[in-house]
PDB file of C-alpha atoms in Angstrom:
ATOM      1  CA  MET A1369       0.242   0.325  -0.216  1.00 65.00           C
ATOM      2  CA  ASP A1370       2.876   2.454  -0.048  1.00 69.00           C
ATOM      3  CA  TRP A1371       1.974   3.290  -3.879  1.00 70.00           C
ATOM      4  CA  LEU A1372      -1.251   4.678  -2.540  1.00 76.00           C
ATOM      5  CA  THR A1373       0.415   6.314   0.347  1.00 79.00           C
ATOM      6  CA  ASP A1374       3.274   8.017  -0.424  1.00 79.00           C
ATOM      7  CA  PRO A1375       2.319  10.618  -2.412  1.00 82.00           C
ATOM      8  CA  LEU A1376       0.215  12.023   0.565  1.00 83.00           C
ATOM      9  CA  GLN A1377       2.929  12.461   2.313  1.00 86.00           C
ATOM     10  CA  PHE A1378       3.171  16.274   0.538  1.00 84.00           C
ATOM     11  CA  ASP A1379       0.671  18.850   1.053  1.00 86.00           C
ATOM     12  CA  PHE A1380       0.748  20.215  -2.737  1.00 84.00           C
ATOM     13  CA  PHE A1381      -0.430  16.386  -3.658  1.00 87.00           C
ATOM     14  CA  VAL A1382      -3.065  16.133  -1.379  1.00 89.00           C
ATOM     15  CA  ARG A1383      -4.679  19.766  -2.303  1.00 88.00           C
ATOM     16  CA  ALA A1384      -4.388  18.260  -6.103  1.00 87.00           C
ATOM     17  CA  LEU A1385      -5.912  15.861  -5.174  1.00 89.00           C
ATOM     18  CA  ALA A1386      -9.272  17.699  -3.352  1.00 89.00           C
ATOM     19  CA  ALA A1387      -9.171  20.682  -6.405  1.00 86.00           C
ATOM     20  CA  VAL A1388     -10.195  17.992  -8.989  1.00 85.00           C
ATOM     21  CA  VAL A1389     -12.657  16.249  -6.729  1.00 87.00           C
ATOM     22  CA  LEU A1390     -14.010  19.877  -6.370  1.00 87.00           C
ATOM     23  CA  VAL A1391     -13.719  20.565  -9.848  1.00 85.00           C
ATOM     24  CA  SER A1392     -14.948  17.311 -10.976  1.00 86.00           C
ATOM     25  CA  VAL A1393     -17.824  18.410  -9.301  1.00 87.00           C
ATOM     26  CA  LEU A1394     -18.301  21.563 -10.083  1.00 86.00           C
ATOM     27  CA  CYS A1395     -18.338  21.022 -13.867  1.00 85.00           C
ATOM     28  CA  ALA A1396     -20.493  17.593 -14.065  1.00 87.00           C
ATOM     29  CA  LEU A1397     -22.810  20.665 -11.893  1.00 86.00           C
ATOM     30  CA  VAL A1398     -22.597  22.078 -15.412  1.00 87.00           C
ATOM     31  CA  GLY A1399     -20.998  20.040 -18.180  1.00 86.00           C
ATOM     32  CA  ALA A1400     -24.255  17.769 -17.916  1.00 85.00           C
ATOM     33  CA  TRP A1401     -26.320  20.066 -19.489  1.00 85.00           C
ATOM     34  CA  VAL A1402     -23.478  21.556 -22.122  1.00 83.00           C
ATOM     35  CA  VAL A1403     -23.683  18.352 -23.166  1.00 83.00           C
ATOM     36  CA  LEU A1404     -27.023  18.020 -23.228  1.00 80.00           C
ATOM     37  CA  ARG A1405     -27.314  20.996 -25.307  1.00 78.00           C
ATOM     38  CA  GLY A1406     -25.188  20.631 -27.624  1.00 74.00           C
ATOM     39  CA  LEU A1407     -22.649  23.008 -26.088  1.00 72.00           C
ATOM     40  CA  SER A1408     -19.808  21.051 -26.194  1.00 67.00           C
ATOM     41  CA  TYR A1409     -17.867  23.817 -28.124  1.00 71.00           C
ATOM     42  CA  ILE A1410     -18.450  26.362 -25.217  1.00 72.00           C
ATOM     43  CA  GLY A1411     -15.940  25.121 -22.877  1.00 68.00           C
ATOM     44  CA  ASP A1412     -12.806  25.676 -25.170  1.00 68.00           C
ATOM     45  CA  ALA A1413     -14.421  29.147 -26.226  1.00 74.00           C
ATOM     46  CA  MET A1414     -15.280  30.385 -22.578  1.00 75.00           C
ATOM     47  CA  SER A1415     -11.594  29.768 -22.253  1.00 71.00           C
ATOM     48  CA  HIS A1416      -9.996  30.970 -24.555  1.00 74.00           C
ATOM     49  CA  ALA A1417     -12.113  34.873 -24.379  1.00 78.00           C
ATOM     50  CA  VAL A1418     -11.671  35.502 -20.792  1.00 78.00           C
ATOM     51  CA  PHE A1419      -7.968  36.929 -22.575  1.00 78.00           C
ATOM     52  CA  PRO A1420      -9.454  40.042 -23.001  1.00 83.00           C
ATOM     53  CA  GLY A1421     -10.330  40.452 -19.034  1.00 83.00           C
ATOM     54  CA  LEU A1422      -6.873  38.826 -18.353  1.00 77.00           C
ATOM     55  CA  VAL A1423      -4.653  40.884 -20.254  1.00 79.00           C
ATOM     56  CA  GLY A1424      -7.148  44.186 -18.753  1.00 83.00           C
ATOM     57  CA  ALA A1425      -6.262  42.967 -15.301  1.00 81.00           C
ATOM     58  CA  PHE A1426      -2.908  42.840 -16.044  1.00 76.00           C
ATOM     59  CA  LEU A1427      -2.537  45.690 -17.860  1.00 79.00           C
ATOM     60  CA  THR A1428      -4.038  47.989 -14.702  1.00 81.00           C
ATOM     61  CA  GLY A1429      -2.542  46.427 -11.951  1.00 78.00           C
ATOM     62  CA  GLY A1430      -5.842  44.745 -10.795  1.00 77.00           C
ATOM     63  CA  ASN A1431      -7.325  41.075  -9.938  1.00 75.00           C
ATOM     64  CA  LEU A1432      -6.873  38.482 -12.374  1.00 70.00           C
ATOM     65  CA  LEU A1433      -9.352  36.221 -11.572  1.00 72.00           C
ATOM     66  CA  LEU A1434     -12.200  39.647 -11.403  1.00 79.00           C
ATOM     67  CA  GLY A1435     -11.354  40.604 -14.810  1.00 81.00           C
ATOM     68  CA  ALA A1436     -11.707  37.221 -16.138  1.00 78.00           C
ATOM     69  CA  LEU A1437     -15.468  36.602 -14.683  1.00 80.00           C
ATOM     70  CA  VAL A1438     -15.781  40.263 -16.462  1.00 84.00           C
ATOM     71  CA  ALA A1439     -14.906  39.032 -19.526  1.00 85.00           C
ATOM     72  CA  ALA A1440     -16.741  35.495 -19.268  1.00 81.00           C
ATOM     73  CA  VAL A1441     -20.032  37.381 -18.352  1.00 81.00           C
ATOM     74  CA  LEU A1442     -20.128  39.502 -20.925  1.00 84.00           C
ATOM     75  CA  THR A1443     -19.203  36.849 -23.419  1.00 82.00           C
ATOM     76  CA  ALA A1444     -21.934  34.967 -22.679  1.00 78.00           C
ATOM     77  CA  LEU A1445     -24.623  37.765 -22.388  1.00 80.00           C
ATOM     78  CA  GLY A1446     -22.760  38.594 -25.955  1.00 81.00           C
ATOM     79  CA  ILE A1447     -23.348  34.527 -27.367  1.00 78.00           C
ATOM     80  CA  GLY A1448     -26.872  35.289 -26.128  1.00 73.00           C
ATOM     81  CA  ALA A1449     -27.494  38.233 -27.930  1.00 78.00           C
ATOM     82  CA  VAL A1450     -25.975  37.168 -31.283  1.00 77.00           C
ATOM     83  CA  GLY A1451     -27.732  34.194 -31.353  1.00 70.00           C
ATOM     84  CA  GLN A1452     -31.114  35.604 -30.268  1.00 70.00           C
ATOM     85  CA  ARG A1453     -30.860  38.288 -32.920  1.00 71.00           C
ATOM     86  CA  SER A1454     -29.718  37.137 -35.789  1.00 68.00           C
ATOM     87  CA  GLY A1455     -31.082  34.290 -35.865  1.00 67.00           C
ATOM     88  CA  LEU A1456     -28.172  32.054 -35.948  1.00 68.00           C
ATOM     89  CA  LYS A1457     -27.565  28.622 -34.013  1.00 69.00           C
ATOM     90  CA  GLN A1458     -26.053  29.107 -30.714  1.00 67.00           C
ATOM     91  CA  ASP A1459     -22.248  27.630 -31.898  1.00 69.00           C
ATOM     92  CA  SER A1460     -22.787  29.698 -34.572  1.00 75.00           C
ATOM     93  CA  ALA A1461     -23.142  32.293 -32.245  1.00 76.00           C
ATOM     94  CA  ILE A1462     -20.418  31.180 -29.686  1.00 75.00           C
ATOM     95  CA  GLY A1463     -17.975  31.237 -32.646  1.00 77.00           C
ATOM     96  CA  ILE A1464     -17.820  34.861 -33.349  1.00 81.00           C
ATOM     97  CA  VAL A1465     -18.252  35.918 -29.831  1.00 80.00           C
ATOM     98  CA  PHE A1466     -15.539  33.786 -28.838  1.00 75.00           C
ATOM     99  CA  VAL A1467     -12.793  35.153 -32.404  1.00 80.00           C
ATOM    100  CA  GLY A1468     -13.707  38.534 -31.696  1.00 85.00           C
ATOM    101  CA  MET A1469     -12.616  38.774 -27.555  1.00 83.00           C
ATOM    102  CA  PHE A1470      -9.675  36.394 -28.352  1.00 79.00           C
ATOM    103  CA  ALA A1471      -8.808  38.750 -30.557  1.00 84.00           C
ATOM    104  CA  LEU A1472      -9.684  41.815 -28.404  1.00 85.00           C
ATOM    105  CA  GLY A1473      -7.758  40.090 -25.588  1.00 80.00           C
ATOM    106  CA  VAL A1474      -3.866  40.159 -28.207  1.00 76.00           C
ATOM    107  CA  VAL A1475      -4.972  43.265 -29.415  1.00 82.00           C
ATOM    108  CA  MET A1476      -4.654  44.056 -25.717  1.00 80.00           C
ATOM    109  CA  LEU A1477      -1.630  42.117 -25.082  1.00 74.00           C
ATOM    110  CA  SER A1478       0.470  43.738 -28.121  1.00 73.00           C
ATOM    111  CA  ARG A1479       0.502  47.164 -26.400  1.00 69.00           C
ATOM    112  CA  ALA A1480       1.559  45.825 -23.291  1.00 66.00           C
ATOM    113  CA  PRO A1481       5.901  45.989 -22.209  1.00 62.00           C
ATOM    114  CA  THR A1482       6.099  41.964 -21.015  1.00 59.00           C
ATOM    115  CA  PHE A1483       3.975  39.494 -20.982  1.00 53.00           C
ATOM    116  CA  THR A1484       4.265  37.922 -17.330  1.00 51.00           C
ATOM    117  CA  THR A1485       4.578  34.842 -15.623  1.00 47.00           C
ATOM    118  CA  ASP A1486       1.518  35.264 -14.129  1.00 51.00           C
ATOM    119  CA  LEU A1487      -0.227  35.412 -16.505  1.00 53.00           C
ATOM    120  CA  ALA A1488       1.129  32.356 -18.792  1.00 52.00           C
ATOM    121  CA  GLY A1489       0.116  30.542 -15.692  1.00 54.00           C
ATOM    122  CA  PHE A1490      -3.544  31.293 -15.583  1.00 55.00           C
ATOM    123  CA  LEU A1491      -4.275  30.252 -19.196  1.00 53.00           C
ATOM    124  CA  ILE A1492      -1.934  27.048 -18.659  1.00 53.00           C
ATOM    125  CA  GLY A1493      -2.879  26.288 -14.942  1.00 58.00           C
ATOM    126  CA  ASN A1494      -1.560  23.828 -12.260  1.00 65.00           C
ATOM    127  CA  PRO A1495      -3.198  21.395 -10.248  1.00 72.00           C
ATOM    128  CA  LEU A1496      -0.134  20.559  -8.063  1.00 72.00           C
ATOM    129  CA  GLY A1497       0.079  24.820  -7.107  1.00 75.00           C
ATOM    130  CA  VAL A1498      -3.127  24.875  -5.569  1.00 79.00           C
ATOM    131  CA  THR A1499      -3.363  26.935  -2.303  1.00 81.00           C
ATOM    132  CA  PRO A1500      -5.907  26.459   0.768  1.00 83.00           C
ATOM    133  CA  GLY A1501      -7.605  29.621  -0.486  1.00 80.00           C
ATOM    134  CA  ASP A1502      -7.702  28.211  -4.220  1.00 78.00           C
ATOM    135  CA  LEU A1503      -9.620  24.860  -2.572  1.00 84.00           C
ATOM    136  CA  TRP A1504     -12.395  27.367  -0.853  1.00 85.00           C
ATOM    137  CA  GLY A1505     -13.183  29.687  -3.493  1.00 80.00           C
ATOM    138  CA  ALA A1506     -13.691  26.173  -5.451  1.00 81.00           C
ATOM    139  CA  LEU A1507     -16.175  25.108  -2.662  1.00 86.00           C
ATOM    140  CA  ALA A1508     -18.165  28.395  -2.372  1.00 85.00           C
ATOM    141  CA  VAL A1509     -18.785  28.348  -5.943  1.00 83.00           C
ATOM    142  CA  THR A1510     -19.797  24.721  -6.496  1.00 86.00           C
ATOM    143  CA  LEU A1511     -22.355  25.372  -3.699  1.00 88.00           C
ATOM    144  CA  VAL A1512     -23.839  28.944  -5.287  1.00 87.00           C
ATOM    145  CA  VAL A1513     -23.660  26.571  -8.986  1.00 87.00           C
ATOM    146  CA  GLY A1514     -25.602  24.000  -7.721  1.00 87.00           C
ATOM    147  CA  ALA A1515     -27.812  25.894  -5.451  1.00 90.00           C
ATOM    148  CA  LEU A1516     -28.748  28.149  -8.845  1.00 89.00           C
ATOM    149  CA  LEU A1517     -29.159  25.290 -11.001  1.00 88.00           C
ATOM    150  CA  ALA A1518     -31.206  23.183  -8.629  1.00 87.00           C
ATOM    151  CA  ALA A1519     -33.801  26.365  -7.947  1.00 89.00           C
ATOM    152  CA  VAL A1520     -33.967  26.430 -11.649  1.00 87.00           C
ATOM    153  CA  GLN A1521     -33.980  22.515 -12.791  1.00 86.00           C
ATOM    154  CA  LYS A1522     -37.374  22.487 -13.980  1.00 87.00           C
ATOM    155  CA  GLU A1523     -37.797  25.749 -15.478  1.00 87.00           C
ATOM    156  CA  LEU A1524     -33.884  25.350 -17.272  1.00 85.00           C
ATOM    157  CA  LEU A1525     -35.391  21.553 -18.330  1.00 84.00           C
ATOM    158  CA  LEU A1526     -38.864  22.935 -20.152  1.00 86.00           C
ATOM    159  CA  ALA A1527     -36.719  26.127 -21.788  1.00 81.00           C
ATOM    160  CA  SER A1528     -34.178  23.413 -23.104  1.00 77.00           C
ATOM    161  CA  PHE A1529     -35.680  21.164 -25.065  1.00 77.00           C
ATOM    162  CA  ASP A1530     -39.153  22.914 -25.339  1.00 80.00           C
ATOM    163  CA  PRO A1531     -38.604  26.796 -25.766  1.00 78.00           C
ATOM    164  CA  THR A1532     -42.504  27.358 -27.523  1.00 82.00           C
ATOM    165  CA  GLU A1533     -44.221  25.571 -24.407  1.00 84.00           C
ATOM    166  CA  ALA A1534     -41.720  27.368 -22.487  1.00 82.00           C
ATOM    167  CA  ARG A1535     -42.749  30.820 -23.233  1.00 85.00           C
ATOM    168  CA  ALA A1536     -46.148  29.846 -23.502  1.00 86.00           C
ATOM    169  CA  ILE A1537     -45.999  29.580 -19.780  1.00 87.00           C
ATOM    170  CA  GLY A1538     -44.477  32.600 -19.265  1.00 85.00           C
ATOM    171  CA  LEU A1539     -40.733  31.118 -18.404  1.00 85.00           C
ATOM    172  CA  PRO A1540     -37.877  33.865 -19.215  1.00 85.00           C
ATOM    173  CA  VAL A1541     -36.619  31.441 -21.559  1.00 81.00           C
ATOM    174  CA  ARG A1542     -33.863  33.876 -22.926  1.00 80.00           C
ATOM    175  CA  ARG A1543     -32.755  35.150 -18.887  1.00 84.00           C
ATOM    176  CA  LEU A1544     -32.833  30.787 -17.792  1.00 84.00           C
ATOM    177  CA  GLU A1545     -30.373  30.819 -21.376  1.00 81.00           C
ATOM    178  CA  SER A1546     -28.068  33.594 -20.574  1.00 80.00           C
ATOM    179  CA  LEU A1547     -27.713  32.206 -16.949  1.00 83.00           C
ATOM    180  CA  LEU A1548     -27.378  29.227 -17.454  1.00 84.00           C
ATOM    181  CA  LEU A1549     -24.520  30.821 -20.193  1.00 80.00           C
ATOM    182  CA  ILE A1550     -23.001  32.754 -17.193  1.00 82.00           C
ATOM    183  CA  LEU A1551     -22.615  29.840 -15.117  1.00 85.00           C
ATOM    184  CA  ILE A1552     -20.618  27.915 -17.294  1.00 82.00           C
ATOM    185  CA  GLY A1553     -18.311  31.137 -17.515  1.00 79.00           C
ATOM    186  CA  LEU A1554     -18.270  30.900 -13.702  1.00 81.00           C
ATOM    187  CA  VAL A1555     -17.352  27.807 -13.741  1.00 83.00           C
ATOM    188  CA  VAL A1556     -14.444  27.573 -16.760  1.00 79.00           C
ATOM    189  CA  VAL A1557     -12.760  30.593 -15.453  1.00 77.00           C
ATOM    190  CA  LEU A1558     -12.825  28.969 -12.102  1.00 77.00           C
ATOM    191  CA  THR A1559     -11.318  25.930 -13.259  1.00 77.00           C
ATOM    192  CA  VAL A1560      -8.732  27.275 -16.110  1.00 72.00           C
ATOM    193  CA  GLN A1561      -7.619  29.069 -12.582  1.00 68.00           C
ATOM    194  CA  LEU A1562      -6.649  25.683 -10.958  1.00 69.00           C
ATOM    195  CA  VAL A1563      -6.005  23.044 -13.459  1.00 69.00           C
ATOM    196  CA  GLY A1564      -5.649  25.141 -16.652  1.00 68.00           C
ATOM    197  CA  THR A1565      -7.516  24.845 -20.137  1.00 66.00           C
ATOM    198  CA  THR A1566      -7.352  21.113 -21.696  1.00 65.00           C
ATOM    199  CA  LEU A1567      -8.440  19.733 -17.984  1.00 68.00           C
ATOM    200  CA  SER A1568     -10.764  22.349 -17.781  1.00 73.00           C
ATOM    201  CA  VAL A1569     -12.513  21.269 -20.785  1.00 74.00           C
ATOM    202  CA  SER A1570     -11.657  17.562 -20.163  1.00 75.00           C
ATOM    203  CA  LEU A1571     -13.782  17.328 -17.037  1.00 77.00           C
ATOM    204  CA  LEU A1572     -16.652  19.328 -18.505  1.00 81.00           C
ATOM    205  CA  ILE A1573     -16.984  17.593 -21.718  1.00 84.00           C
ATOM    206  CA  THR A1574     -15.991  14.235 -21.406  1.00 87.00           C
ATOM    207  CA  SER A1575     -16.732  13.239 -18.387  1.00 88.00           C
ATOM    208  CA  SER A1576     -19.840  14.372 -19.108  1.00 88.00           C
ATOM    209  CA  ALA A1577     -20.251  12.626 -22.213  1.00 89.00           C
ATOM    210  CA  SER A1578     -19.122   9.238 -20.501  1.00 91.00           C
ATOM    211  CA  ALA A1579     -21.653   9.814 -17.835  1.00 91.00           C
ATOM    212  CA  ARG A1580     -23.931  10.645 -20.858  1.00 89.00           C
ATOM    213  CA  LEU A1581     -23.527   7.212 -22.240  1.00 90.00           C
ATOM    214  CA  LEU A1582     -24.274   5.482 -19.198  1.00 89.00           C
ATOM    215  CA  ALA A1583     -27.233   7.106 -17.636  1.00 87.00           C
ATOM    216  CA  ARG A1584     -30.840   7.664 -18.322  1.00 82.00           C
ATOM    217  CA  SER A1585     -31.656  10.827 -16.067  1.00 83.00           C
ATOM    218  CA  LEU A1586     -29.887  14.571 -15.719  1.00 82.00           C
ATOM    219  CA  GLN A1587     -30.045  13.558 -11.654  1.00 85.00           C
ATOM    220  CA  LYS A1588     -28.396   9.968 -12.336  1.00 89.00           C
ATOM    221  CA  MET A1589     -26.199  11.849 -15.401  1.00 89.00           C
ATOM    222  CA  VAL A1590     -24.848  14.751 -13.039  1.00 88.00           C
ATOM    223  CA  LEU A1591     -23.673  11.783  -9.731  1.00 90.00           C
ATOM    224  CA  LEU A1592     -21.880   9.661 -12.305  1.00 92.00           C
ATOM    225  CA  ALA A1593     -20.117  12.709 -14.225  1.00 90.00           C
ATOM    226  CA  ALA A1594     -18.305  13.921 -10.489  1.00 90.00           C
ATOM    227  CA  GLY A1595     -17.896  10.236 -10.259  1.00 92.00           C
ATOM    228  CA  LEU A1596     -15.514   9.589 -13.332  1.00 92.00           C
ATOM    229  CA  GLY A1597     -14.298  12.961 -12.866  1.00 89.00           C
ATOM    230  CA  ILE A1598     -13.182  12.237  -9.949  1.00 91.00           C
ATOM    231  CA  LEU A1599     -12.116   8.538 -11.048  1.00 93.00           C
ATOM    232  CA  GLY A1600     -10.269   9.848 -13.659  1.00 90.00           C
ATOM    233  CA  GLY A1601      -8.285  12.690 -11.962  1.00 87.00           C
ATOM    234  CA  VAL A1602      -7.310  11.203  -9.100  1.00 91.00           C
ATOM    235  CA  THR A1603      -5.615   7.834 -10.722  1.00 92.00           C
ATOM    236  CA  GLY A1604      -3.821  10.912 -13.257  1.00 89.00           C
ATOM    237  CA  LEU A1605      -2.580  12.211 -10.274  1.00 89.00           C
ATOM    238  CA  TYR A1606      -1.276   9.168  -9.568  1.00 91.00           C
ATOM    239  CA  LEU A1607      -0.034   7.700 -12.576  1.00 91.00           C
ATOM    240  CA  SER A1608       1.427  11.349 -13.433  1.00 88.00           C
ATOM    241  CA  TYR A1609       3.148  10.853  -9.925  1.00 87.00           C
ATOM    242  CA  PHE A1610       4.942   7.353 -10.211  1.00 90.00           C
ATOM    243  CA  LEU A1611       5.638   8.263 -14.114  1.00 90.00           C
ATOM    244  CA  ASP A1612       7.071  11.841 -13.802  1.00 87.00           C
ATOM    245  CA  THR A1613       4.793  13.308 -16.350  1.00 85.00           C
ATOM    246  CA  ALA A1614       2.463  16.440 -16.496  1.00 79.00           C
ATOM    247  CA  ALA A1615      -0.059  16.477 -14.122  1.00 80.00           C
ATOM    248  CA  GLY A1616      -3.241  17.874 -16.067  1.00 78.00           C
ATOM    249  CA  ALA A1617      -2.026  15.874 -19.722  1.00 79.00           C
ATOM    250  CA  THR A1618      -2.027  12.547 -17.715  1.00 85.00           C
ATOM    251  CA  ILE A1619      -5.795  13.209 -15.942  1.00 85.00           C
ATOM    252  CA  VAL A1620      -7.005  14.056 -19.803  1.00 84.00           C
ATOM    253  CA  LEU A1621      -5.558  10.934 -21.066  1.00 88.00           C
ATOM    254  CA  VAL A1622      -7.279   9.016 -18.318  1.00 91.00           C
ATOM    255  CA  ASN A1623     -10.479  10.861 -19.285  1.00 89.00           C
ATOM    256  CA  THR A1624     -10.660   9.832 -22.138  1.00 90.00           C
ATOM    257  CA  ALA A1625      -9.586   6.593 -21.232  1.00 93.00           C
ATOM    258  CA  ILE A1626     -12.699   6.350 -19.790  1.00 93.00           C
ATOM    259  CA  PHE A1627     -14.743   7.646 -22.238  1.00 92.00           C
ATOM    260  CA  LEU A1628     -13.841   4.976 -24.319  1.00 92.00           C
ATOM    261  CA  LEU A1629     -14.586   2.542 -22.171  1.00 93.00           C
ATOM    262  CA  ALA A1630     -17.589   4.430 -21.893  1.00 91.00           C
ATOM    263  CA  LEU A1631     -18.697   3.475 -25.050  1.00 88.00           C
ATOM    264  CA  GLY A1632     -17.768   0.183 -25.394  1.00 88.00           C
ATOM    265  CA  VAL A1633     -20.348  -0.528 -22.607  1.00 86.00           C
ATOM    266  CA  ARG A1634     -22.850   1.349 -24.908  1.00 83.00           C
ATOM    267  CA  ARG A1635     -22.533  -0.301 -28.126  1.00 79.00           C
ATOM    268  CA  ARG A1636     -22.283  -3.643 -26.246  1.00 79.00           C
ATOM    269  CA  GLU A1637     -25.688  -2.984 -24.423  1.00 71.00           C
ATOM    270  CA  SER A1638     -26.910  -1.607 -27.520  1.00 62.00           C
TER     271      SER A1638
END
């Protein structure tokens, strides 16, 4: 059992485990909606669309996380506005806003004298560099996102799959869609800071997609996505420790392997 307990003597490894567990649960809460509504592109788009917020905060000496949150909210509202007013499909709206926001960040960055490691670290992420403050922040966001989604679950389901009926009974469909996009943006910003862009998208989409293949209800899908994310995260961290590989990338590969296993199970059942 030494292989199981030896890594736990390091505080950074224990914090990384806690971060992966929290982020897996957080990503499962919104990842189920991302997969069910066919918004898989938005995770990667959001992680890049917050770039101008990061650069703006860096140039003004502000808080990077706050800058990213502001950009995420503006991006979410922009996607909703473009999709509703133009009549384009949501994936087209996501592409338009995401590319525009990222380009804005690049233009702003071209005015900066240097590109610091702090900003680069935020974009890349490092699960082994998580601090206790990061964990408390992740816990707070998980509770808030979970409470909000639980409060509007029935309304959001109806608005997602039968918007005509939802409007007919007076539900604020546009506001519900904007709320979902804002929550996705909030989750992406936090998880990118903790574990990096690649792992953030993997936990948001791959684990939820695996759960979608095996679960028959939204509640079971969320629970299974969280469990599979935790399994992949813990397994990946231990493998990265003993193989001396990049933690985030190793976790992504394990999550991908879990998805392939889930796909194989689904094909056998069908």
